[in-house]
Amino acid sequence: MATQLGAGEDRSIALDWQDRRLPMADTPDLRAALAEANVQTLLMVYVHLTHDAAMLDVFQNYIHPPFAMPGTDIPVECQTDLREKLHHVLVTPGAARTDAPSQALMQRMMSVGVGEPVDDEFLPLLMDQIGFEQPVPRRERSGRAAPPADFKVLVIGAGLTGMAASIKLTEAGYDHVVIEKNPEVGGTWYENRYPGVGVDTPSHFYSYSFEITPEWTTYHPVGADMQQYLLHVADKYDVRRHVQFNSVVTALAYDDDTAMWDVTVRRADGQEEVLRVNAVINGHGPLNRWKWPDIPGLDRFHGRKLHTATWDPSLDLTGKRVAVIGTGASGAQLVPAIAPQVEQLTVFMRSRHWVLYNPEIADQVSPGMKFALRHIPHFREWFRFRVYWFAADGLFGNVLMDPDWPADSPSVSALNEGMRQYALAHLHAKFADRPDLIERLTPDFPIFSKRIILDNGWFDALKRDNVALDNGRIAEITETAIRMEDGTEHEVDVIVCATGFDVANMMGNLDIHGRGGRSLRDEWGYDDPRSYLGVTVPGYPNYFMTVGPNSAPNHAAGQNLISEVQVNYIIECLDWAVAAGHRAVEARQEPFEAWNEQIATRMRQMIWSHPKANSYYNNANKRNFMSWPYRLVDYWNAMRMPDKDHFDLH
């Protein structure tokens, strides 16, 4: 397991980083933090505390995206001057201003801090997501109608989204219950424990905006660190008192007469119970239903067989001949983690993936940097801003097609071609002595048209003497081997399937019947889910989805943001119905159809419509059912509150 939150600390104890008062004690730890911490963020903190805009003038000519960390283009004398001035402000009584910077100054700070303009439209999102402006809890809002005491909400799943829903429902005064199939919270981060499991999203953004933590051990969290964060959140917000563990929702049926949902729940002992609730929030997530590959003979293999999503921590691979089927994100994380201990590792690659090198992917957060995040006022908020800016909408240009770009190009724009060349340069540098691997690993589709891989030892592992890459087609699996179509046989002791999840089947095994007995399975089929804004569907009053059709941020990091804003939208819908004296809210058919037509039209402008783009974002008919084809800021704005003309109340 990775280091827990606050190494050596009990996660039930209040973390001392929440006390960030001035003046600070002039300690060696503070001086070390100022020496080690990200200099662009220190600049933001200094100006925030002093309103000294002249310091922005000094630095604005030296800060350009993208950055190294710390910034190497900034003259040493400027950095030294900044650190000395900030040190004085932090330790001297009365040296820091107590009033907040004006919005104009904040916007200029942001623009200088990232080396490019931060437009007005981003300010509300940024102030919310980086933690400078937290909304007043709904129960405390003047004039808001309190939910009726008998109004009950059921949440499916206690992962990242389900926990956010529980916390915000509590803040809003809604009685609710969370049904969770596992014995603990965490969802995908509880379940995925394979060696090397990690997170693509940078650590200091991949958290709730209302619970920003400095306690990350690396700049990209390993899975165990993410789970520890969620355990900390569950403790702090007392989430578990709402959760019924080891329970599975199997069916939902809407009662037209009472505007209630009958929810069938199967308990661990197999017994079923029907819970009657007013509203359902489905937070079971797309990365929850793992799947075996469709390979003849898989069931007759006599050795050990497992999926990355159901990893057995007691499995000892030392000296074993191991096969890994799949080279997506899970496979690329697993292979370098287990390669040093196995006798022979054969990697079976069905399709190629673009691989990006991020030099900080495995970097440890230094003690000084962690001290700054814990104790220096405003540092963690401003650092989160930096991470968001470069991991989120700054990448959107990569997935937007340039209509004047050659149609037969393996890229879709100049920016996309630049990223392609960056990835190719890394590939060629890593395998300069292995041209055979360069040819076998180079994709022929545009980069970002399907999920990219971050190189955290993946390419190095493929060069090991005990690792072989086979990109041929598997014909069958025998009792002891994997047989290829060309007749080659690979004798193996263990087969690991890193073959992903059944994402297109967004209902999972749920049986959902809405108004008039209509069936969502009949309407969606197996892999053609459609919704209004990724949250609601006509005919299913008070049934809300999270990470629903065409709401995933596939151009960038940001699932935590999507989860938060969808929960906000759902509670706004419920609040509206309650205030109007109704019991249910339902999306209307015409806005639903218009929205899906808008998505279809927009998708033709996106990278996912490139002829060679094929990924799990698409269903069997090549329709992208998953991706949000706009920016995160656009979804944040769309989720502020429902358009009342697009809904009916019951």
XYZ file of C-alpha atoms in Angstrom:
650
model
C 0.000 0.000 0.000
C 1.112 3.552 -0.636
C 1.751 6.003 2.166
C -1.473 7.012 3.839
C -2.782 10.527 4.066
C -0.528 12.369 6.469
C 2.172 9.691 6.751
C 2.138 8.237 10.223
C -1.028 10.125 11.187
C -4.399 8.633 11.988
C -6.766 9.814 9.268
C -9.478 10.311 11.913
C -7.455 13.151 13.464
C -8.098 16.668 12.175
C -5.266 17.647 9.851
C -3.160 20.563 11.089
C -2.871 22.076 7.602
C -6.317 23.517 8.124
C -4.736 26.080 10.485
C -3.013 28.565 8.164
C -2.959 31.753 10.179
C -0.527 34.644 9.970
C 2.036 35.465 11.098
C 3.830 32.148 10.714
C 6.728 31.062 12.875
C 10.099 31.635 11.199
C 11.217 28.015 11.186
C 13.670 25.961 9.117
C 10.625 24.148 7.680
C 9.193 27.408 6.367
C 12.503 28.441 4.818
C 12.870 25.028 3.212
C 9.344 25.296 1.848
C 10.049 28.684 0.281
C 13.183 27.264 -1.304
C 11.491 24.155 -2.723
C 7.968 25.257 -3.558
C 6.732 26.040 -7.031
C 7.827 29.604 -7.734
C 4.846 30.600 -9.884
C 2.548 29.614 -7.038
C 4.679 31.547 -4.534
C 4.232 34.595 -6.753
C 0.446 34.169 -6.601
C 0.560 33.878 -2.796
C 2.714 36.980 -2.427
C 0.461 39.135 -4.593
C -2.632 37.709 -2.912
C -1.288 38.726 0.502
C 0.102 42.120 -0.526
C -1.829 43.205 -3.661
C 1.583 44.181 -5.030
C 0.775 44.176 -8.742
C 4.236 45.528 -9.531
C 5.640 42.063 -8.807
C 3.461 40.719 -11.617
C 5.150 43.208 -13.960
C 8.520 41.754 -12.971
C 7.528 38.158 -13.700
C 5.131 38.407 -16.629
C 7.863 38.303 -19.265
C 9.394 35.145 -17.811
C 6.372 32.872 -17.405
C 5.266 30.940 -20.452
C 3.250 27.719 -20.789
C 4.053 24.892 -20.539
C 6.132 24.954 -17.361
C 8.791 22.864 -15.841
C 8.462 22.583 -12.080
C 10.041 24.665 -10.630
C 10.213 27.319 -13.318
C 13.671 27.315 -14.876
C 13.137 30.315 -17.148
C 12.768 32.801 -14.309
C 16.032 34.572 -13.382
C 17.478 33.415 -10.078
C 17.641 36.954 -8.737
C 13.903 37.407 -9.340
C 13.134 34.173 -7.564
C 15.359 35.101 -4.638
C 13.767 38.530 -4.316
C 10.286 37.004 -4.378
C 11.108 34.417 -1.733
C 12.658 37.009 0.573
C 9.697 39.358 0.251
C 7.176 36.563 0.788
C 9.131 35.344 3.813
C 8.876 38.820 5.330
C 5.120 38.971 4.697
C 4.533 35.525 6.200
C 6.469 36.035 9.454
C 5.945 39.745 10.168
C 2.836 40.790 12.133
C 0.634 43.107 10.089
C 2.649 42.730 6.873
C -0.119 40.873 5.033
C -3.346 42.508 3.978
C -6.538 41.019 5.339
C -8.834 42.066 2.479
C -9.227 39.874 -0.593
C -7.756 40.985 -3.926
C -10.197 42.547 -6.365
C -11.571 40.394 -9.152
C -9.521 42.390 -11.659
C -6.332 41.706 -9.729
C -7.211 38.027 -9.313
C -7.740 37.721 -13.046
C -4.420 39.395 -13.804
C -2.693 37.132 -11.284
C -4.152 34.095 -13.006
C -3.090 35.278 -16.442
C 0.464 36.051 -15.365
C 0.677 32.871 -13.312
C -0.013 30.614 -16.295
C 1.551 32.799 -18.955
C -1.571 33.225 -21.068
C -4.868 35.102 -20.844
C -7.495 33.778 -18.457
C -10.747 35.072 -19.895
C -13.722 36.376 -17.921
C -15.814 33.287 -18.625
C -13.467 31.105 -16.562
C -13.531 33.197 -13.382
C -16.689 31.803 -11.725
C -15.556 28.223 -12.335
C -12.035 28.913 -11.105
C -13.144 30.703 -7.966
C -15.380 27.734 -7.185
C -13.034 24.912 -8.120
C -9.812 26.231 -6.611
C -11.505 26.846 -3.291
C -11.644 30.633 -2.949
C -15.435 30.794 -3.036
C -17.467 28.023 -1.450
C -21.250 28.227 -1.785
C -23.347 28.645 1.319
C -24.788 25.239 2.310
C -28.316 24.996 0.952
C -29.910 24.551 4.370
C -28.543 27.962 5.343
C -29.760 29.847 2.269
C -32.324 32.516 3.022
C -35.778 31.825 1.628
C -35.042 28.270 0.485
C -37.857 25.786 0.993
C -36.775 22.898 3.193
C -37.342 19.391 1.802
C -40.341 17.603 3.324
C -39.394 15.226 6.115
C -40.849 12.290 4.173
C -38.942 13.064 0.958
C -36.247 10.411 0.541
C -33.458 10.028 -2.016
C -31.598 6.813 -2.857
C -28.031 6.975 -4.194
C -26.526 4.009 -6.028
C -22.816 3.670 -5.283
C -20.404 5.124 -2.731
C -17.555 5.998 -5.073
C -16.293 9.463 -5.968
C -19.688 10.647 -7.247
C -21.940 8.826 -4.817
C -20.009 10.203 -1.860
C -20.280 13.739 -3.252
C -24.028 13.209 -3.650
C -24.366 12.028 -0.050
C -22.387 14.963 1.328
C -24.345 17.550 -0.653
C -27.715 15.916 0.055
C -26.880 16.125 3.751
C -25.967 19.798 3.384
C -29.272 20.349 1.602
C -31.296 18.592 4.294
C -32.444 15.624 2.210
C -33.023 12.301 3.937
C -31.188 9.730 1.862
C -29.635 6.275 1.731
C -26.627 5.078 -0.270
C -26.579 1.499 -1.572
C -23.031 0.187 -2.039
C -22.112 -3.289 -3.289
C -18.690 -3.311 -1.586
C -17.923 -3.418 2.163
C -16.288 0.029 2.051
C -16.539 3.333 0.204
C -14.297 4.236 -2.730
C -15.853 2.600 -5.761
C -13.277 2.018 -8.467
C -10.464 2.985 -6.089
C -11.615 0.393 -3.588
C -11.783 -2.291 -6.253
C -8.715 -1.604 -8.411
C -5.675 -2.739 -6.461
C -3.439 -4.214 -9.128
C 0.290 -3.386 -8.921
C 1.031 0.008 -10.451
C -2.576 1.223 -10.419
C -2.643 4.990 -10.715
C -4.535 8.075 -11.777
C -4.137 10.033 -15.009
C -5.421 13.227 -13.396
C -2.824 15.230 -11.412
C -3.187 14.727 -7.667
C -3.787 18.312 -6.630
C -6.803 18.625 -8.918
C -8.281 15.146 -8.459
C -10.200 15.920 -5.291
C -13.395 17.643 -4.248
C -13.288 21.433 -4.413
C -14.801 21.489 -0.922
C -12.134 19.149 0.471
C -8.810 20.060 -1.100
C -6.006 18.113 0.507
C -2.239 18.670 0.429
C -1.537 15.112 1.540
C -0.512 13.592 -1.791
C 2.740 11.660 -1.957
C 3.201 12.049 -5.733
C 2.035 14.564 -8.335
C -0.094 11.823 -9.908
C -1.708 9.663 -7.210
C -1.377 5.928 -7.044
C -4.667 4.155 -6.538
C -4.096 3.491 -2.842
C -3.549 7.205 -2.196
C -6.815 8.012 -3.942
C -8.636 5.463 -1.814
C -7.079 6.887 1.351
C -8.308 10.327 0.370
C -11.851 9.003 -0.064
C -11.648 7.225 3.303
C -10.609 10.517 4.877
C -13.581 12.265 3.253
C -15.956 9.535 4.431
C -14.684 9.968 7.984
C -14.780 13.752 8.013
C -18.288 14.033 6.561
C -19.684 10.959 8.324
C -20.754 9.467 5.019
C -20.976 5.868 6.213
C -24.011 6.523 8.423
C -26.013 6.833 5.198
C -24.506 3.773 3.477
C -25.890 0.253 3.333
C -22.858 -1.838 2.393
C -22.673 -5.243 0.690
C -25.939 -4.468 -1.084
C -26.802 -4.257 -4.786
C -29.629 -2.410 -6.529
C -31.161 -4.733 -9.103
C -34.330 -2.957 -10.265
C -36.084 0.409 -10.303
C -39.812 0.807 -10.965
C -41.673 4.126 -11.014
C -45.166 4.342 -9.535
C -47.155 6.911 -11.520
C -49.877 7.251 -8.902
C -47.576 8.134 -6.015
C -44.613 9.621 -7.945
C -42.350 7.222 -6.055
C -39.656 4.746 -7.063
C -39.694 1.159 -5.845
C -36.057 0.085 -5.609
C -35.202 -3.595 -5.302
C -32.061 -4.186 -3.256
C -30.324 -7.563 -2.935
C -28.421 -8.068 0.309
C -25.273 -10.108 0.899
C -27.300 -13.119 2.025
C -29.286 -13.096 -1.223
C -32.440 -11.728 0.341
C -34.216 -8.927 -1.523
C -35.886 -5.847 -0.108
C -37.906 -3.128 -1.836
C -37.203 0.437 -0.726
C -39.695 3.178 -1.649
C -38.065 6.548 -2.364
C -38.891 9.821 -4.094
C -35.751 10.129 -6.196
C -32.841 8.017 -7.384
C -29.309 9.212 -8.146
C -27.385 6.569 -10.068
C -23.695 6.980 -9.246
C -22.453 3.498 -10.063
C -19.971 4.857 -12.617
C -18.799 3.562 -16.017
C -15.529 2.026 -14.744
C -17.304 -0.474 -12.575
C -18.403 -3.315 -14.820
C -15.186 -5.033 -15.875
C -15.189 -7.493 -18.752
C -13.270 -10.560 -19.887
C -11.931 -10.613 -23.428
C -13.872 -12.658 -25.962
C -11.184 -15.257 -26.666
C -11.982 -18.917 -27.357
C -10.735 -21.268 -24.664
C -10.255 -18.707 -21.900
C -12.362 -20.803 -19.529
C -10.303 -23.946 -20.045
C -6.974 -22.433 -19.003
C -5.599 -24.466 -16.083
C -3.357 -21.771 -14.628
C -4.296 -18.684 -12.624
C -6.531 -16.235 -14.477
C -7.605 -12.814 -13.228
C -8.717 -9.356 -14.324
C -6.911 -6.213 -13.187
C -10.161 -4.966 -11.624
C -10.351 -8.065 -9.403
C -6.702 -8.324 -8.424
C -5.756 -10.755 -5.671
C -3.166 -9.002 -3.450
C -1.913 -12.388 -2.203
C -0.877 -13.465 -5.709
C 2.872 -14.052 -5.910
C 4.199 -13.713 -9.461
C 7.829 -14.332 -8.568
C 9.410 -16.601 -11.137
C 6.169 -17.070 -13.071
C 5.531 -16.943 -16.807
C 2.872 -14.259 -17.062
C 0.670 -13.094 -19.927
C -0.895 -9.638 -19.883
C -3.703 -9.231 -22.406
C -4.393 -5.557 -23.086
C -2.189 -2.504 -23.454
C -4.510 0.324 -22.404
C -4.026 2.339 -19.247
C -4.347 -0.628 -16.867
C -1.944 -2.820 -18.823
C 0.580 -0.001 -19.205
C 0.507 0.566 -15.424
C 0.649 -3.114 -14.500
C 3.470 -4.267 -16.787
C 6.308 -2.089 -15.384
C 5.164 -2.906 -11.838
C 5.403 -6.688 -12.216
C 8.104 -7.090 -14.881
C 11.059 -7.110 -12.447
C 9.695 -10.070 -10.460
C 8.416 -12.448 -13.139
C 10.489 -14.939 -15.095
C 8.901 -14.064 -18.428
C 6.229 -11.518 -19.284
C 4.449 -11.637 -22.620
C 2.300 -8.628 -23.479
C -0.487 -9.123 -26.018
C -1.413 -5.921 -27.826
C -4.608 -5.793 -29.870
C -4.434 -2.080 -30.675
C -1.797 0.609 -30.327
C -2.047 3.612 -28.041
C -0.491 7.037 -27.988
C 1.888 7.461 -25.077
C 2.814 10.809 -23.551
C 5.763 11.458 -21.316
C 5.084 13.643 -18.301
C 8.334 14.147 -16.368
C 6.489 14.564 -13.063
C 4.365 11.412 -13.351
C 6.317 9.550 -10.659
C 7.830 12.515 -8.820
C 7.456 12.576 -5.066
C 6.027 15.713 -3.498
C 9.002 17.077 -1.569
C 8.745 17.854 2.173
C 9.092 21.566 1.462
C 6.368 21.522 -1.172
C 4.076 19.589 1.158
C 4.756 22.082 3.976
C 3.791 24.920 1.666
C 0.583 23.147 0.672
C -0.265 22.440 4.304
C 0.634 25.700 5.989
C 1.238 28.696 3.717
C -2.037 30.625 3.286
C -3.563 30.381 -0.201
C -0.740 28.196 -1.561
C -2.835 25.063 -2.042
C -5.612 26.990 -3.810
C -3.226 28.685 -6.208
C -1.365 25.437 -6.902
C -4.677 23.720 -7.658
C -5.410 26.538 -10.097
C -2.156 25.834 -11.973
C -2.839 22.122 -12.136
C -6.393 22.661 -13.348
C -5.365 25.097 -16.050
C -2.841 22.815 -17.691
C -4.691 19.521 -17.202
C -8.162 20.608 -18.253
C -9.515 23.057 -20.829
C -6.043 24.013 -21.984
C -6.078 20.665 -23.813
C -9.409 21.166 -25.549
C -7.845 22.363 -28.809
C -6.464 18.859 -29.320
C -9.904 17.350 -29.882
C -11.429 20.088 -32.033
C -11.073 19.492 -35.776
C -9.655 22.274 -37.918
C -11.944 22.250 -40.993
C -9.030 23.388 -43.158
C -6.720 20.600 -41.962
C -6.083 17.833 -44.548
C -8.750 15.154 -44.211
C -6.253 12.321 -44.773
C -3.892 13.547 -42.044
C -3.221 11.419 -38.922
C -3.994 14.561 -36.912
C -6.861 17.059 -36.859
C -5.164 20.443 -36.343
C -1.806 22.115 -35.947
C -2.044 21.794 -32.171
C -2.971 18.138 -32.421
C -0.103 17.538 -34.845
C 2.271 19.220 -32.378
C 1.175 16.818 -29.640
C 1.550 13.926 -32.071
C 5.105 14.962 -32.862
C 5.886 15.320 -29.151
C 4.659 11.763 -28.541
C 6.568 10.448 -31.574
C 9.767 12.097 -30.362
C 9.454 10.310 -27.031
C 8.732 6.992 -28.765
C 11.743 7.319 -31.082
C 14.046 8.408 -28.267
C 13.062 5.475 -26.063
C 13.439 2.887 -28.816
C 16.316 4.362 -30.811
C 17.976 0.936 -30.706
C 14.748 -0.999 -31.325
C 13.255 0.132 -34.658
C 11.117 -3.019 -34.654
C 9.258 -1.754 -31.591
C 8.890 1.751 -33.031
C 7.022 0.306 -35.996
C 4.833 -1.929 -33.837
C 3.986 0.786 -31.304
C 3.260 3.744 -33.601
C -0.509 4.402 -33.854
C -2.138 5.412 -37.133
C -4.961 7.443 -35.570
C -4.955 10.993 -34.168
C -3.598 11.450 -30.692
C -6.388 12.140 -28.136
C -8.988 10.358 -30.284
C -8.939 7.680 -27.629
C -7.526 7.576 -24.144
C -3.819 8.308 -24.012
C -1.294 6.522 -21.811
C 1.076 8.352 -19.502
C 4.501 6.731 -19.580
C 5.431 5.733 -16.058
C 7.944 3.036 -17.003
C 5.806 1.439 -19.745
C 8.291 1.902 -22.580
C 11.263 0.929 -20.402
C 9.481 -2.271 -19.386
C 8.957 -3.269 -23.022
C 12.742 -3.144 -23.537
C 13.499 -5.582 -20.714
C 15.056 -8.928 -21.664
C 12.262 -10.831 -19.913
C 9.439 -8.913 -21.625
C 8.083 -9.715 -25.092
C 5.452 -7.829 -27.073
C 3.191 -9.788 -29.400
C 0.774 -7.744 -31.502
C -0.517 -10.663 -33.502
C -4.054 -11.992 -33.190
C -4.834 -14.563 -30.524
C -6.529 -17.642 -31.989
C -7.344 -19.432 -28.740
C -6.250 -20.230 -25.227
C -5.399 -23.809 -24.365
C -4.999 -25.459 -20.981
C -1.420 -24.182 -20.698
C -0.769 -21.618 -23.416
C -1.941 -18.770 -25.617
C -1.966 -19.799 -29.272
C -1.661 -17.156 -31.970
C -3.217 -17.248 -35.441
C 0.253 -17.747 -36.950
C 0.659 -20.924 -34.883
C 2.993 -19.490 -32.245
C 2.299 -20.741 -28.726
C 3.200 -18.918 -25.515
C 3.328 -21.234 -22.511
C 2.199 -19.283 -19.433
C 1.400 -19.876 -15.771
C -0.769 -16.811 -15.184
C -3.049 -14.817 -17.482
C -3.911 -11.239 -16.489
C -6.651 -9.560 -18.485
C -6.229 -5.785 -18.599
C -9.216 -5.559 -20.908
C -11.166 -2.704 -19.418
C -14.820 -2.227 -18.698
C -18.225 -2.620 -20.274
C -18.670 1.137 -20.579
C -21.310 1.245 -23.292
C -23.774 -0.723 -21.173
C -24.437 2.263 -18.932
C -27.347 0.567 -17.162
C -25.212 -2.351 -16.096
C -27.501 -5.094 -14.822
C -30.201 -2.664 -13.660
C -33.791 -3.220 -14.727
C -35.333 0.277 -14.957
C -39.015 0.930 -15.682
C -40.301 4.488 -15.738
C -43.596 6.282 -16.214
C -46.271 4.045 -17.729
C -44.027 1.000 -17.338
C -41.665 2.028 -20.149
C -38.308 0.242 -20.140
C -35.013 2.083 -20.351
C -33.362 -1.113 -21.588
C -35.756 -1.204 -24.533
C -35.114 2.466 -25.308
C -31.338 2.317 -25.015
C -30.661 -1.186 -26.206
C -27.350 -2.598 -25.071
C -24.998 0.195 -26.090
C -26.918 3.244 -27.342
C -27.590 5.361 -24.229
C -29.002 8.856 -24.704
C -29.928 11.506 -22.186
C -30.593 15.166 -21.630
C -27.318 16.825 -20.534
C -25.967 13.495 -19.306
C -28.243 13.566 -16.255
C -31.926 12.909 -17.061
C -34.145 10.991 -19.505
C -37.777 11.762 -20.477
C -40.218 9.287 -19.012
C -38.186 8.699 -15.849
C -39.161 11.383 -13.315
C -36.678 11.957 -10.500
C -34.246 9.409 -11.963
C -30.863 11.081 -12.278
C -27.640 9.749 -13.741
C -24.074 10.787 -13.131
C -21.400 10.361 -15.809
C -24.341 9.741 -18.115
C -24.309 9.763 -21.930
C -22.037 12.410 -23.481
C -20.932 13.969 -20.201
C -17.432 12.494 -19.807
C -14.471 14.919 -20.046
C -12.537 12.877 -22.603
C -10.343 15.758 -23.714
C -8.812 16.322 -20.297
C -8.764 15.642 -16.597
C -11.870 16.607 -14.682
C -14.111 13.724 -13.622
C -14.131 15.158 -10.104
C -15.472 18.440 -11.493
C -18.115 16.642 -13.569
C -19.244 14.672 -10.515
C -19.601 17.801 -8.397
C -21.509 19.839 -10.953
C -23.884 17.008 -11.812
C -24.714 16.587 -8.128
C -25.289 20.342 -7.921
C -27.656 20.205 -10.909
C -29.598 17.261 -9.508
C -30.165 18.946 -6.153
C -31.188 22.152 -7.929
C -33.811 20.098 -9.770
C -35.100 18.593 -6.529
C -35.110 21.967 -4.797
C -37.144 23.462 -7.630
C -39.752 20.704 -7.428
C -39.962 21.012 -3.627
C -40.294 24.806 -3.750
C -43.064 24.498 -6.356
C -44.992 22.062 -4.185
C -44.409 19.098 -6.473
C -42.804 15.702 -5.906
C -40.998 14.997 -9.176
C -39.222 16.649 -12.101
C -38.979 15.125 -15.563
C -37.126 16.156 -18.718
C -39.384 16.948 -21.652
C -39.119 15.044 -24.933
C -38.479 17.986 -27.279
C -35.465 19.402 -25.383
C -34.122 15.861 -25.079
C -34.314 15.352 -28.834
C -32.889 18.795 -29.555
C -30.005 18.158 -27.199
C -29.101 14.855 -28.815
C -29.262 16.447 -32.256
C -26.953 19.198 -31.011
C -24.522 16.591 -29.725
C -24.597 14.708 -33.031
C -23.936 17.888 -35.001
C -21.148 18.980 -32.692
C -19.547 15.531 -32.732
C -18.907 15.899 -36.457
C -16.492 18.698 -35.568
C -14.619 16.614 -33.011
C -11.602 14.329 -33.223
C -13.752 11.304 -32.352
C -15.320 11.556 -35.824
C -11.984 11.018 -37.561
C -12.193 7.904 -39.790
C -9.492 6.131 -37.777
C -10.752 7.109 -34.348
C -12.091 3.999 -32.648
C -12.274 3.589 -28.900
C -14.541 2.599 -26.047
C -16.082 6.056 -26.389
C -17.980 4.641 -29.408
C -20.725 2.034 -29.521
C -21.039 -0.766 -32.062
C -22.444 1.685 -34.606
C -19.459 4.029 -34.126
C -21.568 6.635 -32.327
C -19.713 8.429 -29.559
C -22.078 7.973 -26.617
C -19.627 9.019 -23.931
C -17.660 12.213 -24.636
C -18.684 15.749 -23.734
C -17.833 17.629 -26.961
C -17.351 21.023 -25.325
C -15.103 22.441 -22.621
C -15.342 21.790 -18.897
C -16.269 25.426 -18.326
C -19.249 24.938 -20.648
C -20.479 21.964 -18.648
C -19.919 23.806 -15.358
C -22.139 26.616 -16.661
C -24.787 24.204 -17.978
C -25.012 22.546 -14.570
C -25.641 25.694 -12.516
C -29.421 25.166 -12.577
C -32.070 23.526 -14.765
C -33.770 25.341 -17.609
C -37.342 25.171 -16.309
C -38.767 25.300 -19.823
C -37.127 21.939 -20.473
C -38.868 20.062 -17.648
C -42.298 19.102 -16.393
C -43.228 18.916 -12.729
C -45.424 16.167 -11.313
